[in-house]
PDB file of C-alpha atoms in Angstrom:
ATOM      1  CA  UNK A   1      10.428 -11.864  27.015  1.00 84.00           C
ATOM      2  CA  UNK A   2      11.349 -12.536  30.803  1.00 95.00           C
ATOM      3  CA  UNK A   3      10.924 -16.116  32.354  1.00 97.00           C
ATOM      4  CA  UNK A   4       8.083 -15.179  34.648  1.00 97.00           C
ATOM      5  CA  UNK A   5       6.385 -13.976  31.678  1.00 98.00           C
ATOM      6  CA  UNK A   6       6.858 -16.947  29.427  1.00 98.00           C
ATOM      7  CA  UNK A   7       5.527 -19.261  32.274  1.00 98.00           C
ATOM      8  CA  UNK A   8       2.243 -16.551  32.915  1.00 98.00           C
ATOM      9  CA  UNK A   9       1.484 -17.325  29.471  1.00 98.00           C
ATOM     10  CA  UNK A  10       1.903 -21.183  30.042  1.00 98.00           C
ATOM     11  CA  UNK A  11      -0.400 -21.335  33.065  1.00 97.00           C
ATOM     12  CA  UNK A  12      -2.956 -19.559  30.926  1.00 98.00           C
ATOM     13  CA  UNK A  13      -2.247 -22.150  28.087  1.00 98.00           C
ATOM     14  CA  UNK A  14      -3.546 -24.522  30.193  1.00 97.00           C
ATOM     15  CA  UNK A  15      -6.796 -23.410  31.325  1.00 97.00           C
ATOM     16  CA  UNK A  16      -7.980 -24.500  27.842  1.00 98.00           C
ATOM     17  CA  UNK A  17      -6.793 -28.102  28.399  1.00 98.00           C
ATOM     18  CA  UNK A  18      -9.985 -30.423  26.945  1.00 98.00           C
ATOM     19  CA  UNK A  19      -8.726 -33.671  29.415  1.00 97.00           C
ATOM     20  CA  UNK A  20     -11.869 -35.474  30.475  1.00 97.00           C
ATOM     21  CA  UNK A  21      -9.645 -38.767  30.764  1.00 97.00           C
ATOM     22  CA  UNK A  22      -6.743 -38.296  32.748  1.00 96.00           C
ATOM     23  CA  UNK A  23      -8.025 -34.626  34.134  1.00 97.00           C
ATOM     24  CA  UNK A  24      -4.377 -33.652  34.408  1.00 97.00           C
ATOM     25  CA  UNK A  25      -3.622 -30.416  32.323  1.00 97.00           C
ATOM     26  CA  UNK A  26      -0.584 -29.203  31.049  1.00 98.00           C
ATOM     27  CA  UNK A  27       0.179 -25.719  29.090  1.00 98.00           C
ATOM     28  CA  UNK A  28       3.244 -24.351  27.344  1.00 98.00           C
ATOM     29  CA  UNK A  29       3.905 -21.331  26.146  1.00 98.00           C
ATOM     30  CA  UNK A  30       6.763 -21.477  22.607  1.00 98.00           C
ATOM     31  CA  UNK A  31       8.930 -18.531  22.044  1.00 98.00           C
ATOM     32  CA  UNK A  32       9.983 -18.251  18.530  1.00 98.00           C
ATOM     33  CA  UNK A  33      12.897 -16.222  17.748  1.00 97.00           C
ATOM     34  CA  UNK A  34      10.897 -13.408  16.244  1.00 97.00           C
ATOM     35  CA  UNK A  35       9.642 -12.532  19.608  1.00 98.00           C
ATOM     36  CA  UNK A  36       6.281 -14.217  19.247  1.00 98.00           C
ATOM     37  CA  UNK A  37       4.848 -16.749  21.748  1.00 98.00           C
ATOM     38  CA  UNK A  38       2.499 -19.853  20.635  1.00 98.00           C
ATOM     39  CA  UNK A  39       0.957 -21.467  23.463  1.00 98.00           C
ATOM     40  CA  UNK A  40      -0.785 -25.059  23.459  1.00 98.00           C
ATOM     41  CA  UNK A  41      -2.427 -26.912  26.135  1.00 98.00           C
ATOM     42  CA  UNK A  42      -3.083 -30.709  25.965  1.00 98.00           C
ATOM     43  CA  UNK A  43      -6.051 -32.377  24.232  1.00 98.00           C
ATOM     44  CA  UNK A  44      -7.335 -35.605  25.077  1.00 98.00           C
ATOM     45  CA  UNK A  45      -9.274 -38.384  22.744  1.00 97.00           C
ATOM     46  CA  UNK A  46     -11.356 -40.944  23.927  1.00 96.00           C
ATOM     47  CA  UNK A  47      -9.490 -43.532  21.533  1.00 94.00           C
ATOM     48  CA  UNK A  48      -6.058 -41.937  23.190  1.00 89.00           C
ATOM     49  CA  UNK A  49      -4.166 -42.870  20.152  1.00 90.00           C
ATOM     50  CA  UNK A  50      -5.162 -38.796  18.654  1.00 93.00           C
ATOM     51  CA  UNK A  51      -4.412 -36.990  21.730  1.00 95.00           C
ATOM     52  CA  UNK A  52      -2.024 -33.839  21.597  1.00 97.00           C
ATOM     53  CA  UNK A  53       0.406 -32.751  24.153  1.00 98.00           C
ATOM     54  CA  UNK A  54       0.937 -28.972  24.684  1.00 98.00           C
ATOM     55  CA  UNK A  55       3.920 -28.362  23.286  1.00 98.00           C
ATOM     56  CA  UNK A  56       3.069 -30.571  19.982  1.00 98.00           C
ATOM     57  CA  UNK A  57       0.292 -27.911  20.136  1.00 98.00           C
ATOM     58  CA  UNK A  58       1.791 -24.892  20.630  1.00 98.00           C
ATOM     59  CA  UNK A  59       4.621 -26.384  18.475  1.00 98.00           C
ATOM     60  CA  UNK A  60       2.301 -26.988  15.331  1.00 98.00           C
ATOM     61  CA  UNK A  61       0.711 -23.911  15.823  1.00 98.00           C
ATOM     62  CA  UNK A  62       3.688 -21.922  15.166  1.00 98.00           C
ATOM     63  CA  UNK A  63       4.931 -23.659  12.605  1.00 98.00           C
ATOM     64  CA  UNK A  64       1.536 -23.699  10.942  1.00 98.00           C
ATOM     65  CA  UNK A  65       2.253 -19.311  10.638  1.00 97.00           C
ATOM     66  CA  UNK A  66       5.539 -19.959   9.519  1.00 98.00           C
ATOM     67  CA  UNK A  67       7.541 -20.098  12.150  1.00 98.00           C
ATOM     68  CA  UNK A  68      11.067 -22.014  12.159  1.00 97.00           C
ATOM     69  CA  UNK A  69      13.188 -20.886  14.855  1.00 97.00           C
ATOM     70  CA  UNK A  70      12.671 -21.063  18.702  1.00 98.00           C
ATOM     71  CA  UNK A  71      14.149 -19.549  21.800  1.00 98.00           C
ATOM     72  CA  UNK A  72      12.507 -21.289  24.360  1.00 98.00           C
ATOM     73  CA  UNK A  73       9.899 -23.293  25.513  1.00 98.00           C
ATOM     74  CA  UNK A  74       7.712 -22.700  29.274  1.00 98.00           C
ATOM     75  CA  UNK A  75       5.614 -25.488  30.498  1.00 98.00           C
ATOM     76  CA  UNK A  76       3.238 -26.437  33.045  1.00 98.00           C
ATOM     77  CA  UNK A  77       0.800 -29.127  34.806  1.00 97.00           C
ATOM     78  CA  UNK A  78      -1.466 -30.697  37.073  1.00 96.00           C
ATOM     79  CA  UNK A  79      -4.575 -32.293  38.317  1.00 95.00           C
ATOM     80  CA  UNK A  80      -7.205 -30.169  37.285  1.00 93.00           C
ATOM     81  CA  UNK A  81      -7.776 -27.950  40.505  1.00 90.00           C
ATOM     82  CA  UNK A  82      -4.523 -28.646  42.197  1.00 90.00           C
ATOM     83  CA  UNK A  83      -0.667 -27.513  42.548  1.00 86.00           C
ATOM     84  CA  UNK A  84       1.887 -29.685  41.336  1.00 85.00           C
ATOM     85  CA  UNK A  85       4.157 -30.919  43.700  1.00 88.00           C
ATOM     86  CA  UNK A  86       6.607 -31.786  40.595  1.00 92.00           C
ATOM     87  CA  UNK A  87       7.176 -30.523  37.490  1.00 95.00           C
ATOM     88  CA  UNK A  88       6.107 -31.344  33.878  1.00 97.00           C
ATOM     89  CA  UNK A  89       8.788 -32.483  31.463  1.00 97.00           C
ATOM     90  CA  UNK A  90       7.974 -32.480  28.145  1.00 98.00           C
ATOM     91  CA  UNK A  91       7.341 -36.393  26.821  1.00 97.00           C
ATOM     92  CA  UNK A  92       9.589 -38.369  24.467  1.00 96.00           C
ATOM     93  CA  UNK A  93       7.706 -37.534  21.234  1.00 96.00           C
ATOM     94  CA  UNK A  94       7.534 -33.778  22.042  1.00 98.00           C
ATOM     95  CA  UNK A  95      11.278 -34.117  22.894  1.00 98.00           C
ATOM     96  CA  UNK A  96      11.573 -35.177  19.368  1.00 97.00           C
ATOM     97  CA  UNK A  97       9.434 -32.755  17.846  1.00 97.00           C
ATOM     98  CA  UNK A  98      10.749 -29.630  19.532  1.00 98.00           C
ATOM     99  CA  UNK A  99      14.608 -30.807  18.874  1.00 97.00           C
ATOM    100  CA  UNK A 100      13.460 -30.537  14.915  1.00 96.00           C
ATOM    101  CA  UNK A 101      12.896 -26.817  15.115  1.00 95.00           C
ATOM    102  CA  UNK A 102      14.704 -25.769  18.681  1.00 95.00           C
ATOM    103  CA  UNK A 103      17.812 -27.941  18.333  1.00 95.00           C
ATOM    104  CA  UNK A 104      19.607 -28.806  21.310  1.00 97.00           C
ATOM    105  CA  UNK A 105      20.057 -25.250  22.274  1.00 97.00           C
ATOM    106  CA  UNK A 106      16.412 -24.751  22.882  1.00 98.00           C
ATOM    107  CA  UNK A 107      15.613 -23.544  26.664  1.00 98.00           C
ATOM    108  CA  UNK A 108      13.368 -25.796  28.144  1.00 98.00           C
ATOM    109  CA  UNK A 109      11.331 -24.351  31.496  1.00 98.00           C
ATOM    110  CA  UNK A 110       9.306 -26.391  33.580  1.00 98.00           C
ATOM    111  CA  UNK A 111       7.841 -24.667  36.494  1.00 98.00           C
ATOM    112  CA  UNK A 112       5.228 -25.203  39.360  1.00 96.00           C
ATOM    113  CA  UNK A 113       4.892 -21.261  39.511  1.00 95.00           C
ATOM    114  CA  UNK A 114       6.397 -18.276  38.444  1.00 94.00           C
ATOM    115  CA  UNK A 115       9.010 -18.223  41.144  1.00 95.00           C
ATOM    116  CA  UNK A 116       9.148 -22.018  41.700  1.00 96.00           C
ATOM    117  CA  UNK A 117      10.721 -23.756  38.071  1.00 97.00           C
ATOM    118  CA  UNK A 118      13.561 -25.556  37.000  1.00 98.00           C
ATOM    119  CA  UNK A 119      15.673 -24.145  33.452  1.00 98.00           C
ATOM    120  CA  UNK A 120      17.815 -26.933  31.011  1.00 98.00           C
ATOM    121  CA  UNK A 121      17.525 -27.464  27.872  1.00 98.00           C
ATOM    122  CA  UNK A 122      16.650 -29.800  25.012  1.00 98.00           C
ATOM    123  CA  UNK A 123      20.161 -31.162  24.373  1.00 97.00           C
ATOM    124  CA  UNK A 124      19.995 -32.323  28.345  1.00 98.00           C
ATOM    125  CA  UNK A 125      16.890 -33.600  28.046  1.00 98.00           C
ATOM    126  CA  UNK A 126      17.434 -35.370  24.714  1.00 97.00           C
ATOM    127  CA  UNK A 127      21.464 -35.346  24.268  1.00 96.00           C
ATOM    128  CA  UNK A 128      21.244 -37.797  21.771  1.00 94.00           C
ATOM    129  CA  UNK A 129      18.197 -35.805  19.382  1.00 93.00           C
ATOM    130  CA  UNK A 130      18.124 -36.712  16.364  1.00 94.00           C
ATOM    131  CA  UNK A 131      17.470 -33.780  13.926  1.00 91.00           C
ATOM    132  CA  UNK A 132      17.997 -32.586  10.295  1.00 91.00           C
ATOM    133  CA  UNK A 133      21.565 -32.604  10.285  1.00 90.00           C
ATOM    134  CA  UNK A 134      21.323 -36.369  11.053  1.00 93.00           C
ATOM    135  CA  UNK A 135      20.265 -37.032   7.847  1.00 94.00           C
ATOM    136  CA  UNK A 136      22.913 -33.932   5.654  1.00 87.00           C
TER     137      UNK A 136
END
């Protein structure tokens, strides 16, 4: 799956964001190494403690079906009703949580549009993960 294609399927991730709070939505679209894409958008809780990020949800999601193995990982945000001027990184815990099953190697693209996104990946982001082989 292209780039542009992986970040269409993030932007339509998002439109599904439940965030009454903050009203800023994020989507992501997770492609697993069998080809498949899981996308997630963000969901908010009044009590903020139980609210979800996108890529925790598109993360859980695929692992729910069995997945284990991921390529890469599109994601997107804003206000609700506007165009980011910057671009969504994914948050500390959801660092963490994608370095379990994507590893350092894991493609990370955050984009404002299709044409408009920057590329790196988890290992840059989080060079220090720590992951199953800290604990072999």
């Amino acid at each position: 799956m292209d780039t542009k294609e992986l970040i269409r399927r993030a932007f339509e991730a998002r439109k599904y964001a439940y965030t009454p709070y903050s009203h800023f939505q994020v989507g992501a679209a997770l492609l697993a190494k069998s080809g498949k894409v899981y996308t997630g958008c963000n969901i908010e809780s009044a009590s903020y403690t139980p609210t979800n990020c996108a890529e925790r949800t598109a993360l859980f999601k695929a692992v729910s079906e069995g997945e284990r193995e991921f390529a890469a990982i599109a994601i997107v945000g804003s206000k609700e009703g506007e165009v980011n001027s910057l671009i969504t990184a994914p948050c500390g815990v959801c660092r963490q949580a994608l370095y379990e099953f994507g590893g350092p190697d894991l493609a990370v693209i955050m984009a404002k549009s299709e044409e408009d996104y920057e590329e790196t990946t988890l290992g840059a982001l989080l060079p220090y993960g720590f992951g199953p082989a800290n604990l072999a």
